[in-house]
Structures are given as structure tokens and as C-alpha cells.
Amino acid sequence: MKKNVFRMVKAAVTAALYAALTYICAGMGLAFGAVQFRFSEALTVLSVYTPSAVAGLTLGCVLSNIISPVTPLDAVFGSLATLAASLLTRAARNIKTKGFPLLSFLSPVIINGLVVGAEISLFGSEEASAALFVSSAISVAAGEAAVVFTLGTLLWLAAEKSTRLKDILTK
């Protein structure tokens, strides 16, 4: 029972951090639209360490996307994309390239690029087109990659170097 409570607390803290970081980015104009640099997406690497992050990231995304200016459907589709990316990140955690979980880091980049790119091209513009989808998907994926491979890597390195942090994340 104590372990389940600890897992729920980790999920809740993850959700709160994700939402807070996204709201900060929204205030700076970085959270929504074709160009996104959500600092909260660095937290996607937590799925490498704990299944609690999957629930926390998904809930945090729902809480964040309810303020989306693109479409109210962002709370549904964007959150489903985060769920899928988190599950893939978790599933690929043991597949490593020179000790680095590269495939896990690529999961949110690819999934969010495709899903959010489709959202923007379908709901964020009056004229949906294949060209708009491709450009939206590329720009969303580029912003996602920038955050995941910089801030996410720093978070992953901190967890790898700190036995205390890694112990908290993996319990």
C-alpha cells in the first residue's frame, strides 16, 4: 500500500511540474502553435525510470492543453500523443546506443511531431494541406527535439549520476 501511495505521489508531482512548466512557456508564447519549446517536455525522460511518469505526464498534458488556443481538441489529441510517447519511451528504455536511451528520447519527438503537426494543420488553419502538415510536423518535432535532447538529457544525466535521485525515480 505504501508503495502505491508513493507511485501516485510521483505521478501527481510529475503532472504538477509538467503543467507548471507548460504554463510558464505559454506565458512566453512557447507552449502552443507550430513552434513549441515546452520545457515540460524534458520530463518525458522520466518514463525511462518509472511507470508513474506515464500517468503524470499524461495528466499534466491534459491540465496544460485545456488552455490551448489551437483547439479544445488539443486536450484530447495532444494528451493521447503524450500517453503514446510516454508508453513508447517506457517500452524502449532498455534499448541503448552507447549507454544512451536514444529510442526513448526519440519517441516524444516523433509522436508529438506527427500528432501535434496534424492538429495544427487540421484545426489551426482555415486551409488544411499536406504541405502545412509537413511543415507543422517538422517545426513541432524540431522544438520537441531541442528540449528533449538538451534539458531532457541534462535531467537524464543528473539521474544517472545521482544514486539518490535515481533511487527516488525507480522506486
GROMACS .gro file of C-alpha atoms in nm:
model
  171
    1MET     CA    1   0.000   0.000   0.000
    2LYS     CA    2   0.279   0.243   0.090
    3LYS     CA    3   0.447   0.175  -0.245
    4ASN     CA    4   0.123   0.252  -0.433
    5VAL     CA    5   0.083   0.581  -0.249
    6PHE     CA    6   0.442   0.673  -0.333
    7ARG     CA    7   0.377   0.596  -0.702
    8MET     CA    8   0.063   0.811  -0.701
    9VAL     CA    9   0.255   1.096  -0.537
   10LYS     CA   10   0.528   1.068  -0.804
   11ALA     CA   11   0.263   1.080  -1.077
   12ALA     CA   12   0.095   1.382  -0.915
   13VAL     CA   13   0.425   1.568  -0.875
   14THR     CA   14   0.512   1.492  -1.236
   15ALA     CA   15   0.172   1.620  -1.352
   16ALA     CA   16   0.207   1.937  -1.146
   17LEU     CA   17   0.559   2.004  -1.274
   18TYR     CA   18   0.454   1.940  -1.633
   19ALA     CA   19   0.155   2.175  -1.606
   20ALA     CA   20   0.351   2.448  -1.426
   21LEU     CA   21   0.636   2.440  -1.677
   22THR     CA   22   0.391   2.445  -1.968
   23TYR     CA   23   0.204   2.743  -1.821
   24ILE     CA   24   0.536   2.928  -1.786
   25CYS     CA   25   0.613   2.853  -2.151
   26ALA     CA   26   0.260   2.959  -2.250
   27GLY     CA   27   0.324   3.294  -2.083
   28MET     CA   28   0.632   3.332  -2.301
   29GLY     CA   29   0.449   3.223  -2.618
   30LEU     CA   30   0.644   2.896  -2.643
   31ALA     CA   31   0.387   2.630  -2.549
   32PHE     CA   32   0.139   2.625  -2.836
   33GLY     CA   33   0.148   2.665  -3.212
   34ALA     CA   34   0.379   2.548  -3.486
   35VAL     CA   35   0.692   2.647  -3.295
   36GLN     CA   36   0.694   2.498  -2.946
   37PHE     CA   37   0.961   2.486  -2.680
   38ARG     CA   38   0.777   2.337  -2.385
   39PHE     CA   39   1.034   2.299  -2.109
   40SER     CA   40   0.792   2.046  -1.961
   41GLU     CA   41   0.874   1.804  -2.243
   42ALA     CA   42   1.213   1.744  -2.080
   43LEU     CA   43   1.018   1.548  -1.821
   44THR     CA   44   0.931   1.285  -2.083
   45VAL     CA   45   1.262   1.117  -1.999
   46LEU     CA   46   1.121   1.029  -1.655
   47SER     CA   47   0.931   0.745  -1.825
   48VAL     CA   48   1.269   0.574  -1.865
   49TYR     CA   49   1.280   0.539  -1.486
   50THR     CA   50   0.926   0.495  -1.364
   51PRO     CA   51   0.584   0.395  -1.493
   52SER     CA   52   0.441   0.666  -1.265
   53ALA     CA   53   0.573   0.921  -1.512
   54VAL     CA   54   0.342   0.787  -1.784
   55ALA     CA   55   0.032   0.877  -1.582
   56GLY     CA   56   0.184   1.201  -1.454
   57LEU     CA   57   0.289   1.327  -1.795
   58THR     CA   58  -0.049   1.243  -1.945
   59LEU     CA   59  -0.242   1.416  -1.668
   60GLY     CA   60  -0.006   1.715  -1.679
   61CYS     CA   61  -0.062   1.742  -2.054
   62VAL     CA   62  -0.441   1.733  -2.010
   63LEU     CA   63  -0.417   2.011  -1.749
   64SER     CA   64  -0.190   2.212  -1.979
   65ASN     CA   65  -0.377   2.166  -2.303
   66ILE     CA   66  -0.712   2.281  -2.169
   67ILE     CA   67  -0.582   2.635  -2.228
   68SER     CA   68  -0.468   2.560  -2.584
   69PRO     CA   69  -0.552   2.839  -2.827
   70VAL     CA   70  -0.525   2.596  -3.119
   71THR     CA   71  -0.831   2.385  -3.041
   72PRO     CA   72  -1.010   2.237  -2.741
   73LEU     CA   73  -0.935   1.904  -2.905
   74ASP     CA   74  -0.570   1.958  -2.810
   75ALA     CA   75  -0.660   1.842  -2.459
   76VAL     CA   76  -0.768   1.511  -2.614
   77PHE     CA   77  -0.528   1.452  -2.904
   78GLY     CA   78  -0.222   1.621  -2.753
   79SER     CA   79  -0.271   1.425  -2.433
   80LEU     CA   80  -0.316   1.098  -2.622
   81ALA     CA   81   0.007   1.177  -2.806
   82THR     CA   82   0.181   1.228  -2.473
   83LEU     CA   83   0.039   0.900  -2.345
   84ALA     CA   84   0.160   0.713  -2.655
   85ALA     CA   85   0.503   0.880  -2.643
   86SER     CA   86   0.539   0.802  -2.271
   87LEU     CA   87   0.444   0.438  -2.323
   88LEU     CA   88   0.694   0.406  -2.611
   89THR     CA   89   0.961   0.583  -2.404
   90ARG     CA   90   0.900   0.337  -2.122
   91ALA     CA   91   0.896   0.034  -2.356
   92ALA     CA   92   1.224   0.133  -2.523
   93ARG     CA   93   1.410   0.223  -2.200
   94ASN     CA   94   1.647  -0.074  -2.219
   95ILE     CA   95   1.739  -0.021  -2.583
   96LYS     CA   96   2.053   0.188  -2.565
   97THR     CA   97   2.309   0.331  -2.802
   98LYS     CA   98   2.643   0.356  -2.622
   99GLY     CA   99   2.456   0.358  -2.291
  100PHE     CA  100   2.210   0.629  -2.401
  101PRO     CA  101   1.836   0.550  -2.441
  102LEU     CA  102   1.818   0.720  -2.781
  103LEU     CA  103   1.498   0.550  -2.896
  104SER     CA  104   1.325   0.655  -2.573
  105PHE     CA  105   1.425   1.016  -2.638
  106LEU     CA  106   1.307   0.998  -3.000
  107SER     CA  107   0.959   0.869  -2.910
  108PRO     CA  108   0.813   1.204  -2.792
  109VAL     CA  109   0.983   1.387  -3.079
  110ILE     CA  110   0.827   1.166  -3.345
  111ILE     CA  111   0.484   1.118  -3.185
  112ASN     CA  112   0.434   1.485  -3.098
  113GLY     CA  113   0.566   1.598  -3.434
  114LEU     CA  114   0.310   1.383  -3.613
  115VAL     CA  115   0.009   1.432  -3.386
  116VAL     CA  116   0.053   1.800  -3.298
  117GLY     CA  117   0.158   1.873  -3.657
  118ALA     CA  118  -0.170   1.714  -3.772
  119GLU     CA  119  -0.367   1.912  -3.513
  120ILE     CA  120  -0.217   2.240  -3.627
  121SER     CA  121  -0.269   2.168  -3.994
  122LEU     CA  122  -0.628   2.045  -3.945
  123PHE     CA  123  -0.759   2.273  -3.672
  124GLY     CA  124  -0.522   2.568  -3.659
  125SER     CA  125  -0.567   2.687  -4.014
  126GLU     CA  126  -0.854   2.754  -4.248
  127GLU     CA  127  -0.690   2.555  -4.527
  128ALA     CA  128  -0.551   2.216  -4.432
  129SER     CA  129  -0.294   2.081  -4.673
  130ALA     CA  130  -0.021   1.821  -4.693
  131ALA     CA  131   0.241   2.097  -4.712
  132LEU     CA  132   0.104   2.261  -4.396
  133PHE     CA  133   0.108   1.925  -4.217
  134VAL     CA  134   0.468   1.855  -4.318
  135SER     CA  135   0.592   2.199  -4.215
  136SER     CA  136   0.395   2.187  -3.888
  137ALA     CA  137   0.517   1.836  -3.806
  138ILE     CA  138   0.878   1.932  -3.875
  139SER     CA  139   0.864   2.251  -3.669
  140VAL     CA  140   0.692   2.081  -3.373
  141ALA     CA  141   0.938   1.789  -3.387
  142ALA     CA  142   1.234   2.030  -3.405
  143GLY     CA  143   1.120   2.220  -3.096
  144GLU     CA  144   1.049   1.892  -2.917
  145ALA     CA  145   1.392   1.758  -3.010
  146ALA     CA  146   1.563   2.075  -2.890
  147VAL     CA  147   1.402   2.045  -2.547
  148VAL     CA  148   1.425   1.667  -2.507
  149PHE     CA  149   1.785   1.643  -2.625
  150THR     CA  150   1.909   1.939  -2.418
  151LEU     CA  151   1.704   1.971  -2.099
  152GLY     CA  152   1.592   1.608  -2.108
  153THR     CA  153   1.948   1.488  -2.148
  154LEU     CA  154   2.057   1.707  -1.855
  155LEU     CA  155   1.779   1.555  -1.643
  156TRP     CA  156   1.877   1.203  -1.753
  157LEU     CA  157   2.245   1.271  -1.677
  158ALA     CA  158   2.155   1.406  -1.333
  159ALA     CA  159   1.955   1.091  -1.259
  160GLU     CA  160   2.234   0.867  -1.387
  161LYS     CA  161   2.497   1.045  -1.175
  162SER     CA  162   2.290   1.078  -0.856
  163THR     CA  163   2.215   0.747  -0.690
  164ARG     CA  164   1.969   0.924  -0.456
  165LEU     CA  165   1.770   1.079  -0.743
  166LYS     CA  166   1.776   0.754  -0.940
  167ASP     CA  167   1.659   0.566  -0.632
  168ILE     CA  168   1.364   0.804  -0.586
  169LEU     CA  169   1.268   0.778  -0.952
  170THR     CA  170   1.289   0.400  -0.976
  171LYS     CA  171   1.110   0.308  -0.651
   0.00000   0.00000   0.00000
